[in-house]
GROMACS .gro file of N, CA and C in nm:
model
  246
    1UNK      N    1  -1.444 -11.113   3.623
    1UNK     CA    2  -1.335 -11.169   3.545
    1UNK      C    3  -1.257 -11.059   3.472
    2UNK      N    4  -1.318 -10.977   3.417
    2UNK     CA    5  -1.265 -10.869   3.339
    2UNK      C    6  -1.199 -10.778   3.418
    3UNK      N    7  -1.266 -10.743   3.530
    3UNK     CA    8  -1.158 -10.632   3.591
    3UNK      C    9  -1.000 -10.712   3.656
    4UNK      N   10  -1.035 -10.886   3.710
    4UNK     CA   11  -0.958 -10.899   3.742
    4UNK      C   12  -0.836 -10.895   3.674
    5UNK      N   13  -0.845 -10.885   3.527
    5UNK     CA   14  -0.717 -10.900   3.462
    5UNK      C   15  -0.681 -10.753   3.381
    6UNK      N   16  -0.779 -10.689   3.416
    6UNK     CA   17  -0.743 -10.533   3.444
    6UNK      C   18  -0.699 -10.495   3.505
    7UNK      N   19  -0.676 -10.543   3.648
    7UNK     CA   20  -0.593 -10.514   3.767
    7UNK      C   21  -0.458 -10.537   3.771
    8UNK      N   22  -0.489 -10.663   3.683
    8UNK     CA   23  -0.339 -10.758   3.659
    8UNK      C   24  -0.272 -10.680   3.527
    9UNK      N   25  -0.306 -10.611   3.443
    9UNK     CA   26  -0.288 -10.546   3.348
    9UNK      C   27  -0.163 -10.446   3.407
   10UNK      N   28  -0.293 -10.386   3.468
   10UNK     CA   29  -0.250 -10.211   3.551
   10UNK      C   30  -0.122 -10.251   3.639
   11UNK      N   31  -0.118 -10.357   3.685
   11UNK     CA   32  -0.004 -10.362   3.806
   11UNK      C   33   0.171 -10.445   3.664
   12UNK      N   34   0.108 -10.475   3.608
   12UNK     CA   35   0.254 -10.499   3.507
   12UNK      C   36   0.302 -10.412   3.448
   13UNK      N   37   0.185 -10.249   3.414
   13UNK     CA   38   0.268 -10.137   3.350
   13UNK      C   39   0.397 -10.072   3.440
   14UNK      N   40   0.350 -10.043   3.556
   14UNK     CA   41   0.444  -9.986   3.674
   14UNK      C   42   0.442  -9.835   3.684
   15UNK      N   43   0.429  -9.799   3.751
   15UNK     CA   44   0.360  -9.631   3.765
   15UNK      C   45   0.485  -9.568   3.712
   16UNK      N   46   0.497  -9.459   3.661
   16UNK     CA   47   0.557  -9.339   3.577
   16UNK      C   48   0.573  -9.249   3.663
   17UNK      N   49   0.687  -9.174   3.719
   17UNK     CA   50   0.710  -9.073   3.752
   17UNK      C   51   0.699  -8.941   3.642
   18UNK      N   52   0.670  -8.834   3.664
   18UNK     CA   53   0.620  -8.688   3.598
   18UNK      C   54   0.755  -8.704   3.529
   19UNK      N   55   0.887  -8.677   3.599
   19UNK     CA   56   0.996  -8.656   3.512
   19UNK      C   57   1.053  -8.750   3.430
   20UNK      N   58   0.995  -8.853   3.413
   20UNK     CA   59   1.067  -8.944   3.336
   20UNK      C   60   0.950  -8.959   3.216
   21UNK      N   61   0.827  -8.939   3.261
   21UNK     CA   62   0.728  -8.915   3.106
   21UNK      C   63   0.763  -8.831   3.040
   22UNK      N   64   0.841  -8.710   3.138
   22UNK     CA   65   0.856  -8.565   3.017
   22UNK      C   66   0.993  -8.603   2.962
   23UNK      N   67   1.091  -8.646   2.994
   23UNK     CA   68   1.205  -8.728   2.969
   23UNK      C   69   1.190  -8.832   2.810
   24UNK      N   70   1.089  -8.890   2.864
   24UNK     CA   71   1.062  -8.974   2.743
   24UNK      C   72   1.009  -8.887   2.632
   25UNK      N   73   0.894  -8.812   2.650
   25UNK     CA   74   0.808  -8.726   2.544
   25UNK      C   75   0.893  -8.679   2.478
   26UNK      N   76   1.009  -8.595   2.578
   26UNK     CA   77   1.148  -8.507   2.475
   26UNK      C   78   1.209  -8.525   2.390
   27UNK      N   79   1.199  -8.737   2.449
   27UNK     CA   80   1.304  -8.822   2.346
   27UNK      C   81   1.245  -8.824   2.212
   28UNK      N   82   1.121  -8.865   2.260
   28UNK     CA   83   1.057  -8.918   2.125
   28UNK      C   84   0.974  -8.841   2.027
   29UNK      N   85   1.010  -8.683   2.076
   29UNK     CA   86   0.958  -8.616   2.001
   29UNK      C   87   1.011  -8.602   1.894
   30UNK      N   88   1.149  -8.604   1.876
   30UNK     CA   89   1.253  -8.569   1.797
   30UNK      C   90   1.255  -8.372   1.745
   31UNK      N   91   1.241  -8.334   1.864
   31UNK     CA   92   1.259  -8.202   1.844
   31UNK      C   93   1.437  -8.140   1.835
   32UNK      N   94   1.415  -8.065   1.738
   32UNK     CA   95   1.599  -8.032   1.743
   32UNK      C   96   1.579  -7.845   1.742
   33UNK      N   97   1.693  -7.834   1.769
   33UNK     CA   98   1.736  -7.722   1.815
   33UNK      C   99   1.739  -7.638   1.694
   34UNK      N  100   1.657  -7.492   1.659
   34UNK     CA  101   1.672  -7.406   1.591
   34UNK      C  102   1.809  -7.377   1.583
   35UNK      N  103   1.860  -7.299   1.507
   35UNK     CA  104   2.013  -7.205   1.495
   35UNK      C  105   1.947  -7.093   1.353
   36UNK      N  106   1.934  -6.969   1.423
   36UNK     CA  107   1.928  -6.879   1.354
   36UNK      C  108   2.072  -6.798   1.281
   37UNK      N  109   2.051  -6.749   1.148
   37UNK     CA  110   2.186  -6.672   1.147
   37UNK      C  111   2.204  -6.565   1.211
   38UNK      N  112   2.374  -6.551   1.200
   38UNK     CA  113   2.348  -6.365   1.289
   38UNK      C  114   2.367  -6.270   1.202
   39UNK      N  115   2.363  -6.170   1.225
   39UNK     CA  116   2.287  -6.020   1.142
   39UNK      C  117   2.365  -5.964   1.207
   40UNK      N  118   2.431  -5.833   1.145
   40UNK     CA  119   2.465  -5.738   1.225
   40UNK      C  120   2.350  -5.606   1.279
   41UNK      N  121   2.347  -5.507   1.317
   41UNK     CA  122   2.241  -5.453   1.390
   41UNK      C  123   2.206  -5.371   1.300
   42UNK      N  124   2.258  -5.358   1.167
   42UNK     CA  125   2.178  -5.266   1.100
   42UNK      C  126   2.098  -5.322   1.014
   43UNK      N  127   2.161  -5.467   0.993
   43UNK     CA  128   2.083  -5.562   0.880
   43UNK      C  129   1.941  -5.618   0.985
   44UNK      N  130   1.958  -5.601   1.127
   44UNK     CA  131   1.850  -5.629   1.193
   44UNK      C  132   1.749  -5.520   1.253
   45UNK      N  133   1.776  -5.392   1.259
   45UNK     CA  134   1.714  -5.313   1.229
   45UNK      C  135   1.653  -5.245   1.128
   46UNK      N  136   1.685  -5.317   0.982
   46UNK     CA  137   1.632  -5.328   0.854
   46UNK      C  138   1.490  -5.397   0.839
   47UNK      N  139   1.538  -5.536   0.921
   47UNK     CA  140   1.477  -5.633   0.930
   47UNK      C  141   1.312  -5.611   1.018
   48UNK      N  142   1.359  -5.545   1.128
   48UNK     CA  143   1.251  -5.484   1.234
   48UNK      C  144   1.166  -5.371   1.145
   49UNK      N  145   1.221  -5.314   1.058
   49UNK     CA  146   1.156  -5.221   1.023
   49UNK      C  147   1.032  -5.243   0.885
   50UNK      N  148   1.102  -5.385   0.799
   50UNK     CA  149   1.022  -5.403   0.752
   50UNK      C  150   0.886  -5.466   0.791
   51UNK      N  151   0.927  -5.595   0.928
   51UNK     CA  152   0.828  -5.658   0.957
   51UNK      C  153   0.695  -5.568   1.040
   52UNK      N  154   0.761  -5.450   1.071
   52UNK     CA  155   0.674  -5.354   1.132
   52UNK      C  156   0.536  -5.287   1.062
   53UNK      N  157   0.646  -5.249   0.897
   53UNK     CA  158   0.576  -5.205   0.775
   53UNK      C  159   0.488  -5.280   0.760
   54UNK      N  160   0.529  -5.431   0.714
   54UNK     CA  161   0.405  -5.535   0.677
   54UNK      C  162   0.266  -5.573   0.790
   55UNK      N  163   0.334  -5.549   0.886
   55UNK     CA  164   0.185  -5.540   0.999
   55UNK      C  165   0.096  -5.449   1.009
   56UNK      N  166   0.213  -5.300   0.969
   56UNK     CA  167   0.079  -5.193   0.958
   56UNK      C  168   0.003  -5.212   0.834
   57UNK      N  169   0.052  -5.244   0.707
   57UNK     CA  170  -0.043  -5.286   0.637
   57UNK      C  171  -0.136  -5.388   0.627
   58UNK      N  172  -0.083  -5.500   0.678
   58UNK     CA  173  -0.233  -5.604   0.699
   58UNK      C  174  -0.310  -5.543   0.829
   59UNK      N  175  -0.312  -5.450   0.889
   59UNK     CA  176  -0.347  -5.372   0.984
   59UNK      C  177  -0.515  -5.320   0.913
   60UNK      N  178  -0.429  -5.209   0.818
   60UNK     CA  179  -0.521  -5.135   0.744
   60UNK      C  180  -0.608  -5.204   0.630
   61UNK      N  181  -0.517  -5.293   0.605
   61UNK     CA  182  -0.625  -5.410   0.510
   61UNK      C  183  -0.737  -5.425   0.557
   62UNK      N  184  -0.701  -5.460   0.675
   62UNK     CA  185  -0.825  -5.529   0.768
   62UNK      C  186  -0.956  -5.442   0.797
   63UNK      N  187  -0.881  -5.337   0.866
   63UNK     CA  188  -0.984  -5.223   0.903
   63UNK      C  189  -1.044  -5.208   0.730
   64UNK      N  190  -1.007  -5.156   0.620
   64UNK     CA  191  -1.047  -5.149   0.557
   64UNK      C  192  -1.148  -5.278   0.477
   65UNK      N  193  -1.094  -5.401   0.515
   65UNK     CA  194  -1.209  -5.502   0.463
   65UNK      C  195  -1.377  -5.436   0.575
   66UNK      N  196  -1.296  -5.455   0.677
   66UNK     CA  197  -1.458  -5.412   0.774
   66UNK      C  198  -1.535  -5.330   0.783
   67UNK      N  199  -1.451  -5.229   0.728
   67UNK     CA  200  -1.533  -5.061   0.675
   67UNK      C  201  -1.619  -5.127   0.576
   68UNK      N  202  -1.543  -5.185   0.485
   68UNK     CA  203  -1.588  -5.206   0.339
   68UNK      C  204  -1.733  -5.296   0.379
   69UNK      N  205  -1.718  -5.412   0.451
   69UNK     CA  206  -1.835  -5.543   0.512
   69UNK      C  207  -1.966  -5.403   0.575
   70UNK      N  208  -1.905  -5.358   0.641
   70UNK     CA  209  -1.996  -5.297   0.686
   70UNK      C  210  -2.077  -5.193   0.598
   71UNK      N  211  -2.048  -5.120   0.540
   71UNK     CA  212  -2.104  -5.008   0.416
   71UNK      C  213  -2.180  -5.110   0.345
   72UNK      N  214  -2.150  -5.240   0.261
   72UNK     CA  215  -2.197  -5.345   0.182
   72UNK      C  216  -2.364  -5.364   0.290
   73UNK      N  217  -2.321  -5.385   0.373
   73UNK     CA  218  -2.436  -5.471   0.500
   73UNK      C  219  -2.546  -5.362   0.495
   74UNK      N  220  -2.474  -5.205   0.519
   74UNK     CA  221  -2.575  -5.082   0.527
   74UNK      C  222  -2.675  -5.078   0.420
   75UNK      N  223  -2.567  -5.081   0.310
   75UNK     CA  224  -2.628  -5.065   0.193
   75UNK      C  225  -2.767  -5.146   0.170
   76UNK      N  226  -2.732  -5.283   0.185
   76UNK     CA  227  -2.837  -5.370   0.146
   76UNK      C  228  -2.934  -5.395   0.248
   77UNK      N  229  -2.898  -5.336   0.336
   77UNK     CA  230  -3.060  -5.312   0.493
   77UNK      C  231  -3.115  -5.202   0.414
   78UNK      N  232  -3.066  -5.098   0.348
   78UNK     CA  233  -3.114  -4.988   0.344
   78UNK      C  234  -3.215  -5.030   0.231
   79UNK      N  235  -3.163  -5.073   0.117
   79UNK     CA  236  -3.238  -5.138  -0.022
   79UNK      C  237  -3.329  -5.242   0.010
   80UNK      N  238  -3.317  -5.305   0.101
   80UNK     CA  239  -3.455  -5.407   0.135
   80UNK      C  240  -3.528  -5.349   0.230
   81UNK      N  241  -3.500  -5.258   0.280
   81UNK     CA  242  -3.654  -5.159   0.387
   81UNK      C  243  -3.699  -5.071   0.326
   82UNK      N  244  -3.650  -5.039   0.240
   82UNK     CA  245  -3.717  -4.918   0.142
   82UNK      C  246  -3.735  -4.923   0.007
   0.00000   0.00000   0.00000
């Protein structure tokens, strides 16, 4: 009984073609279109140069948290074996 009206279910949706699901998804995503401002090339080579800066420093942050984790870790193997 149950599948039969599972069958009957399945055959009233009507099969979906690929491009018309992605069609729909697009619709209903409500995605809209970025618009960045424009820069001239020095205000964007300003721009490149800082975001460069800020990476090398969370760069060295990092390395330096792990130096730091690691010396901490040495330390306290060393103080509980001896």
């Amino acid at each position: 009984m149950a599948s039969a009206s599972l069958k009957y279910n399945r055959s009233l949706t009507g099969k979906r073609k690929f491009k018309n699901a992605k069609d729909l998804i697009l619709k209903t995503s409500g995605k809209t279109k970025l618009e960045f401002k424009e820069v001239s090339s020095l205000e964007l080579a300003k721009i490149k140069r800082k975001i460069r800066l800020d990476a090398r420093k969370r760069v060295q942050r990092t390395i330096i948290a792990y130096i730091s984790a690691v010396i901490i870790t040495v330390l306290i193997i060393v103080y509980l074996v001896y």
